[in-house]
C-alpha positions as CSV (number, residue, x, y, z in Angstrom):
1,M,-62.1,-47.0,-19.6
2,N,-63.7,-44.1,-17.6
3,I,-61.4,-41.1,-17.4
4,L,-62.3,-38.3,-15.0
5,I,-60.6,-34.9,-15.5
6,R,-60.8,-32.8,-12.4
7,H,-59.0,-30.0,-10.5
8,E,-56.0,-31.0,-8.6
9,K,-56.4,-30.9,-4.8
10,P,-53.6,-30.5,-2.2
11,T,-54.1,-34.1,-1.2
12,D,-53.0,-35.1,-4.8
13,H,-49.6,-33.4,-4.6
14,I,-47.6,-36.5,-3.6
15,A,-49.2,-38.6,-6.3
16,V,-48.7,-35.9,-8.9
17,F,-45.1,-35.5,-7.9
18,E,-44.5,-39.2,-8.5
19,L,-46.6,-39.3,-11.7
20,I,-44.6,-36.4,-13.3
21,K,-41.3,-38.0,-12.2
22,D,-42.3,-41.3,-13.8
23,S,-43.7,-39.7,-16.9
24,F,-40.4,-37.9,-17.8
25,G,-38.1,-40.6,-16.4
26,K,-37.1,-41.9,-19.9
27,E,-37.7,-38.7,-21.9
28,E,-34.7,-37.9,-23.9
29,F,-35.2,-34.1,-24.1
30,S,-35.8,-33.5,-20.4
31,D,-33.8,-32.4,-17.4
32,H,-35.9,-35.0,-15.4
33,R,-36.8,-32.3,-12.9
34,E,-40.3,-31.3,-14.1
35,H,-41.8,-32.6,-10.8
36,F,-39.7,-30.0,-8.9
37,L,-40.8,-27.3,-11.4
38,V,-44.5,-28.0,-10.5
39,E,-43.8,-27.8,-6.8
40,R,-42.1,-24.4,-7.3
41,L,-44.9,-23.1,-9.6
42,R,-47.5,-24.0,-7.0
43,E,-45.8,-21.7,-4.6
44,S,-45.5,-18.8,-7.1
45,D,-47.7,-15.9,-7.9
46,S,-48.2,-17.3,-11.4
47,F,-50.0,-20.4,-10.1
48,I,-53.7,-20.6,-11.0
49,Q,-55.4,-23.4,-9.0
50,E,-58.2,-23.8,-11.6
51,L,-55.6,-24.6,-14.2
52,S,-53.9,-27.5,-12.4
53,L,-55.8,-30.6,-13.5
54,V,-55.5,-34.3,-13.0
55,A,-56.8,-37.3,-15.0
56,E,-58.1,-40.1,-12.8
57,V,-58.9,-43.7,-13.8
58,E,-60.6,-45.9,-11.2
59,G,-59.5,-43.6,-8.4
60,K,-55.8,-43.5,-9.6
61,I,-54.2,-40.3,-10.8
62,V,-52.7,-41.1,-14.2
63,G,-52.2,-37.7,-15.7
64,H,-51.6,-34.0,-14.8
65,I,-51.4,-30.7,-16.6
66,L,-50.5,-27.2,-15.4
67,L,-51.0,-23.8,-17.0
68,T,-49.4,-20.8,-15.3
69,K,-49.3,-17.1,-15.9
70,I,-46.5,-15.6,-18.0
71,K,-45.9,-12.3,-19.7
72,I,-45.1,-11.5,-23.3
73,K,-43.1,-8.2,-23.3
74,N,-41.8,-5.8,-25.9
75,T,-40.5,-2.3,-25.6
76,A,-43.9,-0.7,-25.6
77,A,-46.2,-3.1,-23.7
78,E,-46.6,-6.4,-21.8
79,F,-49.4,-8.9,-22.2
80,V,-50.6,-11.7,-20.0
81,S,-50.6,-15.2,-21.4
82,L,-50.2,-18.8,-20.1
83,A,-47.5,-21.4,-20.3
84,L,-48.3,-25.1,-20.5
85,A,-45.7,-26.9,-18.5
86,P,-45.9,-29.7,-18.0
87,V,-48.4,-32.2,-19.3
88,S,-47.7,-35.7,-17.9
89,V,-49.2,-39.1,-18.2
90,I,-47.8,-42.2,-16.5
91,P,-46.1,-44.6,-19.0
92,E,-48.7,-47.3,-18.8
93,F,-51.5,-44.9,-19.8
94,Q,-49.6,-43.0,-22.5
95,N,-50.9,-43.1,-26.1
96,M,-54.5,-43.4,-25.0
97,G,-55.5,-39.8,-25.5
98,I,-55.3,-38.7,-21.9
99,G,-52.8,-36.0,-22.5
100,G,-55.0,-34.6,-25.2
101,M,-58.0,-34.7,-22.9
102,L,-56.0,-32.7,-20.3
103,I,-54.9,-30.2,-22.9
104,A,-58.5,-29.7,-24.2
105,K,-60.0,-29.3,-20.7
106,A,-57.2,-26.9,-19.6
107,H,-57.8,-24.8,-22.8
108,E,-61.5,-24.7,-22.2
109,I,-61.2,-23.6,-18.6
110,A,-58.5,-21.0,-19.5
111,R,-60.8,-19.6,-22.3
112,K,-63.7,-19.3,-19.8
113,M,-61.4,-17.5,-17.4
114,G,-60.6,-14.9,-20.0
115,Y,-57.2,-16.0,-21.1
116,T,-56.5,-15.7,-24.9
117,S,-53.3,-17.7,-25.5
118,V,-50.9,-20.4,-24.3
119,V,-47.3,-21.0,-25.1
120,V,-45.4,-24.3,-24.8
121,L,-41.9,-25.6,-25.2
122,G,-42.5,-29.1,-26.4
123,H,-42.5,-31.8,-29.1
124,E,-43.0,-30.3,-32.5
125,N,-45.0,-33.4,-33.7
126,Y,-47.3,-33.5,-30.7
127,Y,-48.7,-30.0,-29.9
128,P,-49.7,-29.0,-33.5
129,R,-52.5,-31.5,-33.4
130,F,-54.1,-29.3,-30.7
131,G,-53.7,-26.1,-32.8
132,Y,-50.3,-25.0,-31.6
133,R,-48.1,-23.2,-34.2
134,Q,-44.5,-22.1,-34.0
135,A,-44.6,-19.0,-31.7
136,H,-42.4,-16.9,-34.0
137,T,-45.2,-16.9,-36.6
138,F,-47.1,-14.7,-34.0
139,G,-44.0,-12.6,-33.3
140,I,-43.4,-14.3,-30.0
141,E,-39.8,-15.1,-28.9
142,S,-38.5,-17.6,-26.4
143,P,-36.2,-16.2,-23.7
144,F,-34.2,-19.5,-24.1
145,D,-32.1,-20.7,-26.9
146,V,-34.4,-23.4,-28.2
147,P,-35.2,-24.7,-31.7
148,K,-38.1,-22.6,-33.2
149,E,-40.1,-25.7,-34.0
150,N,-40.3,-26.6,-30.3
151,F,-41.5,-23.2,-29.1
152,M,-45.2,-22.9,-29.9
153,A,-48.3,-20.9,-29.1
154,I,-52.0,-21.2,-29.6
155,E,-54.8,-18.6,-29.7
156,L,-57.6,-19.7,-27.3
157,I,-60.0,-17.3,-29.1
158,D,-60.0,-15.9,-32.6
159,N,-57.2,-13.3,-32.9
160,G,-56.1,-14.0,-29.3
161,L,-52.6,-13.0,-30.2
162,K,-53.4,-10.2,-32.7
163,G,-51.2,-7.2,-32.0
164,I,-49.2,-9.1,-29.4
165,S,-45.5,-9.6,-29.9
166,G,-42.4,-9.8,-27.9
167,K,-40.3,-12.1,-25.7
168,V,-41.9,-14.4,-23.2
169,E,-41.0,-13.7,-19.6
170,Y,-41.5,-16.9,-17.5
171,P,-41.9,-16.8,-13.7
172,E,-38.7,-17.2,-11.7
173,A,-39.8,-20.7,-10.8
174,F,-38.9,-21.8,-14.3
175,T,-35.3,-20.6,-14.1
176,I,-34.2,-21.9,-10.7
């Protein structure tokens, strides 16, 4: 199977909307509104076109990932980071490594763009295989009441979170 990872185009938006909706349709720990979150994020100042990627198989979009800008703030300073939300693969293409390919490519592009870290609220058994660790081990707190094992971060470069601590501030699009 030939999988193409590429930047999302505006003409992909309808297919991506349906893909995300289908991907999370039976997910137990979901509000089943992730497709609307992506629409709101695309319209926000936090959106980075280069970090909205799709996976394509034989011309069909089967996966999507989005990284958007966030801040990590404490009483003395604020730092720019990224949030991974969401990564989606349609059910019939899940468990084939496509999500992992999207994560790896998004990390690579973000690193080349100068970003040093990413946070994610997700499955505690999935994201650690890509290098994510519980965010509190870096001194990073979630603004939401979530289990610590589900709130994770990764350094995209060595010491990418060194000296950075505080509470994550998500764009307003996450809280609507």
